[in-house]
Amino acid sequence: MLGGIISAAFVYAIYHDAIEEYDDGTRQVLGPKGTAGIFATYPHEFVSNMTGFWDQN
């Protein structure tokens, strides 16, 4: 887990200028200029919590 956190910090540091240009300095999780998908993955609306739980085990 620590490796993932450190890796995400490196991605943010390396691509900071590109992210700033893309979202005009306004961080959004979702939406047309959402950038959270760079650092994590999110399930589709049709995936239930139980399916997500079993998928990750």
PDB file of N, CA, C and O in Angstrom:
ATOM      1  N   MET A   1       0.825  -1.174   0.000  1.00  0.00           N
ATOM      2  CA  MET A   1       0.000   0.000   0.000  1.00  0.00           C
ATOM      3  C   MET A   1       0.879   1.251   0.000  1.00  0.00           C
ATOM      4  O   MET A   1       0.581   2.214  -0.719  1.00  0.00           O
ATOM      5  N   LEU A   2       1.916   1.217   0.776  1.00  0.00           N
ATOM      6  CA  LEU A   2       2.816   2.368   0.822  1.00  0.00           C
ATOM      7  C   LEU A   2       3.439   2.615  -0.554  1.00  0.00           C
ATOM      8  O   LEU A   2       3.593   3.762  -0.979  1.00  0.00           O
ATOM      9  N   GLY A   3       3.754   1.542  -1.262  1.00  0.00           N
ATOM     10  CA  GLY A   3       4.307   1.683  -2.605  1.00  0.00           C
ATOM     11  C   GLY A   3       3.344   2.374  -3.552  1.00  0.00           C
ATOM     12  O   GLY A   3       3.743   3.195  -4.383  1.00  0.00           O
ATOM     13  N   GLY A   4       2.050   2.059  -3.434  1.00  0.00           N
ATOM     14  CA  GLY A   4       1.040   2.711  -4.266  1.00  0.00           C
ATOM     15  C   GLY A   4       0.910   4.191  -3.964  1.00  0.00           C
ATOM     16  O   GLY A   4       0.762   5.019  -4.868  1.00  0.00           O
ATOM     17  N   ILE A   5       0.967   4.537  -2.693  1.00  0.00           N
ATOM     18  CA  ILE A   5       0.875   5.939  -2.293  1.00  0.00           C
ATOM     19  C   ILE A   5       2.091   6.722  -2.799  1.00  0.00           C
ATOM     20  O   ILE A   5       1.951   7.820  -3.353  1.00  0.00           O
ATOM     21  N   ILE A   6       3.257   6.142  -2.641  1.00  0.00           N
ATOM     22  CA  ILE A   6       4.475   6.807  -3.112  1.00  0.00           C
ATOM     23  C   ILE A   6       4.461   6.943  -4.633  1.00  0.00           C
ATOM     24  O   ILE A   6       4.826   7.988  -5.176  1.00  0.00           O
ATOM     25  N   SER A   7       4.010   5.901  -5.315  1.00  0.00           N
ATOM     26  CA  SER A   7       3.930   5.955  -6.780  1.00  0.00           C
ATOM     27  C   SER A   7       2.971   7.043  -7.249  1.00  0.00           C
ATOM     28  O   SER A   7       3.257   7.768  -8.203  1.00  0.00           O
ATOM     29  N   ALA A   8       1.817   7.153  -6.593  1.00  0.00           N
ATOM     30  CA  ALA A   8       0.853   8.200  -6.950  1.00  0.00           C
ATOM     31  C   ALA A   8       1.460   9.585  -6.728  1.00  0.00           C
ATOM     32  O   ALA A   8       1.233  10.500  -7.525  1.00  0.00           O
ATOM     33  N   ALA A   9       2.240   9.742  -5.681  1.00  0.00           N
ATOM     34  CA  ALA A   9       2.895  11.031  -5.428  1.00  0.00           C
ATOM     35  C   ALA A   9       3.890  11.349  -6.544  1.00  0.00           C
ATOM     36  O   ALA A   9       3.980  12.503  -6.991  1.00  0.00           O
ATOM     37  N   PHE A  10       4.628  10.343  -7.003  1.00  0.00           N
ATOM     38  CA  PHE A  10       5.556  10.558  -8.117  1.00  0.00           C
ATOM     39  C   PHE A  10       4.815  10.923  -9.396  1.00  0.00           C
ATOM     40  O   PHE A  10       5.240  11.814 -10.136  1.00  0.00           O
ATOM     41  N   VAL A  11       3.702  10.235  -9.674  1.00  0.00           N
ATOM     42  CA  VAL A  11       2.914  10.557 -10.866  1.00  0.00           C
ATOM     43  C   VAL A  11       2.435  12.000 -10.798  1.00  0.00           C
ATOM     44  O   VAL A  11       2.536  12.743 -11.776  1.00  0.00           O
ATOM     45  N   TYR A  12       1.937  12.404  -9.647  1.00  0.00           N
ATOM     46  CA  TYR A  12       1.459  13.775  -9.489  1.00  0.00           C
ATOM     47  C   TYR A  12       2.601  14.772  -9.699  1.00  0.00           C
ATOM     48  O   TYR A  12       2.446  15.773 -10.391  1.00  0.00           O
ATOM     49  N   ALA A  13       3.755  14.489  -9.116  1.00  0.00           N
ATOM     50  CA  ALA A  13       4.890  15.407  -9.236  1.00  0.00           C
ATOM     51  C   ALA A  13       5.376  15.506 -10.682  1.00  0.00           C
ATOM     52  O   ALA A  13       5.659  16.597 -11.178  1.00  0.00           O
ATOM     53  N   ILE A  14       5.452  14.378 -11.353  1.00  0.00           N
ATOM     54  CA  ILE A  14       5.965  14.360 -12.724  1.00  0.00           C
ATOM     55  C   ILE A  14       5.001  15.051 -13.682  1.00  0.00           C
ATOM     56  O   ILE A  14       5.418  15.794 -14.570  1.00  0.00           O
ATOM     57  N   TYR A  15       3.711  14.816 -13.513  1.00  0.00           N
ATOM     58  CA  TYR A  15       2.719  15.342 -14.440  1.00  0.00           C
ATOM     59  C   TYR A  15       1.986  16.578 -13.921  1.00  0.00           C
ATOM     60  O   TYR A  15       0.944  16.952 -14.451  1.00  0.00           O
ATOM     61  N   HIS A  16       2.504  17.223 -12.897  1.00  0.00           N
ATOM     62  CA  HIS A  16       1.833  18.364 -12.285  1.00  0.00           C
ATOM     63  C   HIS A  16       1.485  19.438 -13.311  1.00  0.00           C
ATOM     64  O   HIS A  16       0.360  19.934 -13.344  1.00  0.00           O
ATOM     65  N   ASP A  17       2.429  19.806 -14.154  1.00  0.00           N
ATOM     66  CA  ASP A  17       2.172  20.863 -15.149  1.00  0.00           C
ATOM     67  C   ASP A  17       1.077  20.457 -16.127  1.00  0.00           C
ATOM     68  O   ASP A  17       0.215  21.269 -16.485  1.00  0.00           O
ATOM     69  N   ALA A  18       1.087  19.209 -16.565  1.00  0.00           N
ATOM     70  CA  ALA A  18       0.064  18.734 -17.498  1.00  0.00           C
ATOM     71  C   ALA A  18      -1.316  18.694 -16.839  1.00  0.00           C
ATOM     72  O   ALA A  18      -2.316  19.058 -17.470  1.00  0.00           O
ATOM     73  N   ILE A  19      -1.365  18.292 -15.589  1.00  0.00           N
ATOM     74  CA  ILE A  19      -2.643  18.256 -14.866  1.00  0.00           C
ATOM     75  C   ILE A  19      -3.174  19.672 -14.681  1.00  0.00           C
ATOM     76  O   ILE A  19      -4.366  19.925 -14.854  1.00  0.00           O
ATOM     77  N   GLU A  20      -2.298  20.606 -14.328  1.00  0.00           N
ATOM     78  CA  GLU A  20      -2.704  22.006 -14.179  1.00  0.00           C
ATOM     79  C   GLU A  20      -3.300  22.545 -15.475  1.00  0.00           C
ATOM     80  O   GLU A  20      -4.303  23.232 -15.470  1.00  0.00           O
ATOM     81  N   GLU A  21      -2.665  22.244 -16.586  1.00  0.00           N
ATOM     82  CA  GLU A  21      -3.152  22.714 -17.880  1.00  0.00           C
ATOM     83  C   GLU A  21      -4.498  22.083 -18.224  1.00  0.00           C
ATOM     84  O   GLU A  21      -5.392  22.736 -18.748  1.00  0.00           O
ATOM     85  N   TYR A  22      -4.644  20.803 -17.901  1.00  0.00           N
ATOM     86  CA  TYR A  22      -5.863  20.075 -18.252  1.00  0.00           C
ATOM     87  C   TYR A  22      -7.082  20.571 -17.490  1.00  0.00           C
ATOM     88  O   TYR A  22      -8.141  20.782 -18.067  1.00  0.00           O
ATOM     89  N   ASP A  23      -6.948  20.739 -16.164  1.00  0.00           N
ATOM     90  CA  ASP A  23      -8.133  21.089 -15.367  1.00  0.00           C
ATOM     91  C   ASP A  23      -8.128  22.531 -14.868  1.00  0.00           C
ATOM     92  O   ASP A  23      -8.920  22.899 -13.999  1.00  0.00           O
ATOM     93  N   ASP A  24      -7.262  23.353 -15.386  1.00  0.00           N
ATOM     94  CA  ASP A  24      -7.184  24.772 -15.015  1.00  0.00           C
ATOM     95  C   ASP A  24      -6.984  24.989 -13.515  1.00  0.00           C
ATOM     96  O   ASP A  24      -7.451  25.966 -12.952  1.00  0.00           O
ATOM     97  N   GLY A  25      -6.313  24.058 -12.850  1.00  0.00           N
ATOM     98  CA  GLY A  25      -6.020  24.194 -11.426  1.00  0.00           C
ATOM     99  C   GLY A  25      -7.162  23.857 -10.494  1.00  0.00           C
ATOM    100  O   GLY A  25      -7.035  23.988  -9.295  1.00  0.00           O
ATOM    101  N   THR A  26      -8.293  23.397 -11.038  1.00  0.00           N
ATOM    102  CA  THR A  26      -9.434  23.012 -10.212  1.00  0.00           C
ATOM    103  C   THR A  26      -9.531  21.498 -10.205  1.00  0.00           C
ATOM    104  O   THR A  26      -9.884  20.887 -11.199  1.00  0.00           O
ATOM    105  N   ARG A  27      -9.195  20.890  -9.077  1.00  0.00           N
ATOM    106  CA  ARG A  27      -9.214  19.428  -8.979  1.00  0.00           C
ATOM    107  C   ARG A  27     -10.647  18.942  -8.839  1.00  0.00           C
ATOM    108  O   ARG A  27     -11.408  19.453  -8.025  1.00  0.00           O
ATOM    109  N   GLN A  28     -11.002  17.957  -9.651  1.00  0.00           N
ATOM    110  CA  GLN A  28     -12.331  17.357  -9.616  1.00  0.00           C
ATOM    111  C   GLN A  28     -12.173  15.847  -9.639  1.00  0.00           C
ATOM    112  O   GLN A  28     -11.313  15.329 -10.333  1.00  0.00           O
ATOM    113  N   VAL A  29     -13.018  15.164  -8.895  1.00  0.00           N
ATOM    114  CA  VAL A  29     -12.990  13.703  -8.907  1.00  0.00           C
ATOM    115  C   VAL A  29     -13.662  13.196 -10.174  1.00  0.00           C
ATOM    116  O   VAL A  29     -13.094  12.391 -10.906  1.00  0.00           O
ATOM    117  N   LEU A  30     -14.847  13.673 -10.441  1.00  0.00           N
ATOM    118  CA  LEU A  30     -15.615  13.235 -11.604  1.00  0.00           C
ATOM    119  C   LEU A  30     -15.910  14.415 -12.508  1.00  0.00           C
ATOM    120  O   LEU A  30     -15.601  15.550 -12.185  1.00  0.00           O
ATOM    121  N   GLY A  31     -16.522  14.144 -13.628  1.00  0.00           N
ATOM    122  CA  GLY A  31     -16.896  15.206 -14.545  1.00  0.00           C
ATOM    123  C   GLY A  31     -15.995  15.231 -15.761  1.00  0.00           C
ATOM    124  O   GLY A  31     -15.077  14.428 -15.890  1.00  0.00           O
ATOM    125  N   PRO A  32     -16.257  16.162 -16.649  1.00  0.00           N
ATOM    126  CA  PRO A  32     -15.502  16.205 -17.897  1.00  0.00           C
ATOM    127  C   PRO A  32     -14.015  16.494 -17.707  1.00  0.00           C
ATOM    128  O   PRO A  32     -13.199  16.120 -18.517  1.00  0.00           O
ATOM    129  N   LYS A  33     -13.657  17.149 -16.623  1.00  0.00           N
ATOM    130  CA  LYS A  33     -12.246  17.447 -16.348  1.00  0.00           C
ATOM    131  C   LYS A  33     -11.768  16.758 -15.070  1.00  0.00           C
ATOM    132  O   LYS A  33     -10.814  17.199 -14.435  1.00  0.00           O
ATOM    133  N   GLY A  34     -12.417  15.664 -14.693  1.00  0.00           N
ATOM    134  CA  GLY A  34     -12.026  14.925 -13.497  1.00  0.00           C
ATOM    135  C   GLY A  34     -10.683  14.245 -13.691  1.00  0.00           C
ATOM    136  O   GLY A  34     -10.422  13.651 -14.729  1.00  0.00           O
ATOM    137  N   THR A  35      -9.825  14.333 -12.701  1.00  0.00           N
ATOM    138  CA  THR A  35      -8.488  13.752 -12.795  1.00  0.00           C
ATOM    139  C   THR A  35      -8.241  12.616 -11.805  1.00  0.00           C
ATOM    140  O   THR A  35      -7.144  12.083 -11.762  1.00  0.00           O
ATOM    141  N   ALA A  36      -9.243  12.231 -11.028  1.00  0.00           N
ATOM    142  CA  ALA A  36      -9.030  11.188 -10.031  1.00  0.00           C
ATOM    143  C   ALA A  36      -8.692   9.846 -10.663  1.00  0.00           C
ATOM    144  O   ALA A  36      -8.000   9.036 -10.056  1.00  0.00           O
ATOM    145  N   GLY A  37      -9.149   9.610 -11.875  1.00  0.00           N
ATOM    146  CA  GLY A  37      -8.863   8.347 -12.550  1.00  0.00           C
ATOM    147  C   GLY A  37      -7.393   8.131 -12.845  1.00  0.00           C
ATOM    148  O   GLY A  37      -6.974   7.018 -13.142  1.00  0.00           O
ATOM    149  N   ILE A  38      -6.588   9.165 -12.734  1.00  0.00           N
ATOM    150  CA  ILE A  38      -5.149   9.011 -12.918  1.00  0.00           C
ATOM    151  C   ILE A  38      -4.555   8.231 -11.755  1.00  0.00           C
ATOM    152  O   ILE A  38      -3.620   7.460 -11.922  1.00  0.00           O
ATOM    153  N   PHE A  39      -5.105   8.407 -10.574  1.00  0.00           N
ATOM    154  CA  PHE A  39      -4.520   7.867  -9.359  1.00  0.00           C
ATOM    155  C   PHE A  39      -5.243   6.657  -8.796  1.00  0.00           C
ATOM    156  O   PHE A  39      -4.739   6.017  -7.882  1.00  0.00           O
ATOM    157  N   ALA A  40      -6.417   6.358  -9.301  1.00  0.00           N
ATOM    158  CA  ALA A  40      -7.193   5.232  -8.779  1.00  0.00           C
ATOM    159  C   ALA A  40      -8.155   4.741  -9.853  1.00  0.00           C
ATOM    160  O   ALA A  40      -8.358   5.404 -10.863  1.00  0.00           O
ATOM    161  N   THR A  41      -8.726   3.576  -9.618  1.00  0.00           N
ATOM    162  CA  THR A  41      -9.751   3.060 -10.517  1.00  0.00           C
ATOM    163  C   THR A  41     -11.079   3.053  -9.782  1.00  0.00           C
ATOM    164  O   THR A  41     -11.128   2.893  -8.562  1.00  0.00           O
ATOM    165  N   TYR A  42     -12.144   3.232 -10.518  1.00  0.00           N
ATOM    166  CA  TYR A  42     -13.479   3.285  -9.932  1.00  0.00           C
ATOM    167  C   TYR A  42     -14.393   2.328 -10.690  1.00  0.00           C
ATOM    168  O   TYR A  42     -14.309   2.247 -11.915  1.00  0.00           O
ATOM    169  N   PRO A  43     -15.275   1.616  -9.976  1.00  0.00           N
ATOM    170  CA  PRO A  43     -16.173   0.682 -10.663  1.00  0.00           C
ATOM    171  C   PRO A  43     -17.300   1.420 -11.388  1.00  0.00           C
ATOM    172  O   PRO A  43     -17.642   2.552 -11.052  1.00  0.00           O
ATOM    173  N   HIS A  44     -17.859   0.754 -12.361  1.00  0.00           N
ATOM    174  CA  HIS A  44     -19.031   1.302 -13.048  1.00  0.00           C
ATOM    175  C   HIS A  44     -20.235   1.258 -12.115  1.00  0.00           C
ATOM    176  O   HIS A  44     -20.234   0.559 -11.097  1.00  0.00           O
ATOM    177  N   GLU A  45     -21.273   1.982 -12.469  1.00  0.00           N
ATOM    178  CA  GLU A  45     -22.470   2.071 -11.630  1.00  0.00           C
ATOM    179  C   GLU A  45     -23.140   0.718 -11.426  1.00  0.00           C
ATOM    180  O   GLU A  45     -23.770   0.474 -10.410  1.00  0.00           O
ATOM    181  N   PHE A  46     -23.018  -0.178 -12.409  1.00  0.00           N
ATOM    182  CA  PHE A  46     -23.717  -1.460 -12.325  1.00  0.00           C
ATOM    183  C   PHE A  46     -22.990  -2.490 -11.462  1.00  0.00           C
ATOM    184  O   PHE A  46     -23.526  -3.560 -11.207  1.00  0.00           O
ATOM    185  N   VAL A  47     -21.803  -2.188 -10.965  1.00  0.00           N
ATOM    186  CA  VAL A  47     -21.059  -3.123 -10.124  1.00  0.00           C
ATOM    187  C   VAL A  47     -21.504  -2.941  -8.678  1.00  0.00           C
ATOM    188  O   VAL A  47     -21.385  -1.857  -8.108  1.00  0.00           O
ATOM    189  N   SER A  48     -22.017  -4.023  -8.078  1.00  0.00           N
ATOM    190  CA  SER A  48     -22.486  -3.945  -6.691  1.00  0.00           C
ATOM    191  C   SER A  48     -21.299  -3.977  -5.726  1.00  0.00           C
ATOM    192  O   SER A  48     -20.188  -4.365  -6.090  1.00  0.00           O
ATOM    193  N   ASN A  49     -21.540  -3.585  -4.491  1.00  0.00           N
ATOM    194  CA  ASN A  49     -20.494  -3.637  -3.468  1.00  0.00           C
ATOM    195  C   ASN A  49     -20.003  -5.055  -3.261  1.00  0.00           C
ATOM    196  O   ASN A  49     -18.811  -5.289  -3.066  1.00  0.00           O
ATOM    197  N   MET A  50     -20.913  -6.033  -3.311  1.00  0.00           N
ATOM    198  CA  MET A  50     -20.524  -7.427  -3.111  1.00  0.00           C
ATOM    199  C   MET A  50     -19.619  -7.902  -4.245  1.00  0.00           C
ATOM    200  O   MET A  50     -18.612  -8.575  -4.012  1.00  0.00           O
ATOM    201  N   THR A  51     -19.962  -7.552  -5.480  1.00  0.00           N
ATOM    202  CA  THR A  51     -19.120  -7.932  -6.606  1.00  0.00           C
ATOM    203  C   THR A  51     -17.739  -7.296  -6.469  1.00  0.00           C
ATOM    204  O   THR A  51     -16.718  -7.952  -6.697  1.00  0.00           O
ATOM    205  N   GLY A  52     -17.683  -6.028  -6.091  1.00  0.00           N
ATOM    206  CA  GLY A  52     -16.413  -5.360  -5.889  1.00  0.00           C
ATOM    207  C   GLY A  52     -15.596  -5.998  -4.775  1.00  0.00           C
ATOM    208  O   GLY A  52     -14.381  -6.162  -4.893  1.00  0.00           O
ATOM    209  N   PHE A  53     -16.263  -6.389  -3.705  1.00  0.00           N
ATOM    210  CA  PHE A  53     -15.587  -7.058  -2.606  1.00  0.00           C
ATOM    211  C   PHE A  53     -14.944  -8.363  -3.047  1.00  0.00           C
ATOM    212  O   PHE A  53     -13.768  -8.627  -2.809  1.00  0.00           O
ATOM    213  N   TRP A  54     -15.721  -9.206  -3.728  1.00  0.00           N
ATOM    214  CA  TRP A  54     -15.196 -10.504  -4.156  1.00  0.00           C
ATOM    215  C   TRP A  54     -14.153 -10.353  -5.251  1.00  0.00           C
ATOM    216  O   TRP A  54     -13.229 -11.157  -5.355  1.00  0.00           O
ATOM    217  N   ASP A  55     -14.273  -9.357  -6.061  1.00  0.00           N
ATOM    218  CA  ASP A  55     -13.284  -9.113  -7.107  1.00  0.00           C
ATOM    219  C   ASP A  55     -11.918  -8.802  -6.521  1.00  0.00           C
ATOM    220  O   ASP A  55     -10.889  -9.197  -7.057  1.00  0.00           O
ATOM    221  N   GLN A  56     -11.889  -8.093  -5.394  1.00  0.00           N
ATOM    222  CA  GLN A  56     -10.623  -7.671  -4.811  1.00  0.00           C
ATOM    223  C   GLN A  56     -10.047  -8.678  -3.821  1.00  0.00           C
ATOM    224  O   GLN A  56      -8.969  -8.471  -3.286  1.00  0.00           O
ATOM    225  N   ASN A  57     -10.748  -9.757  -3.576  1.00  0.00           N
ATOM    226  CA  ASN A  57     -10.226 -10.799  -2.666  1.00  0.00           C
ATOM    227  C   ASN A  57      -9.628 -11.937  -3.386  1.00  0.00           C
ATOM    228  O   ASN A  57      -9.630 -12.198  -4.452  1.00  0.00           O
TER     229      ASN A  57
END
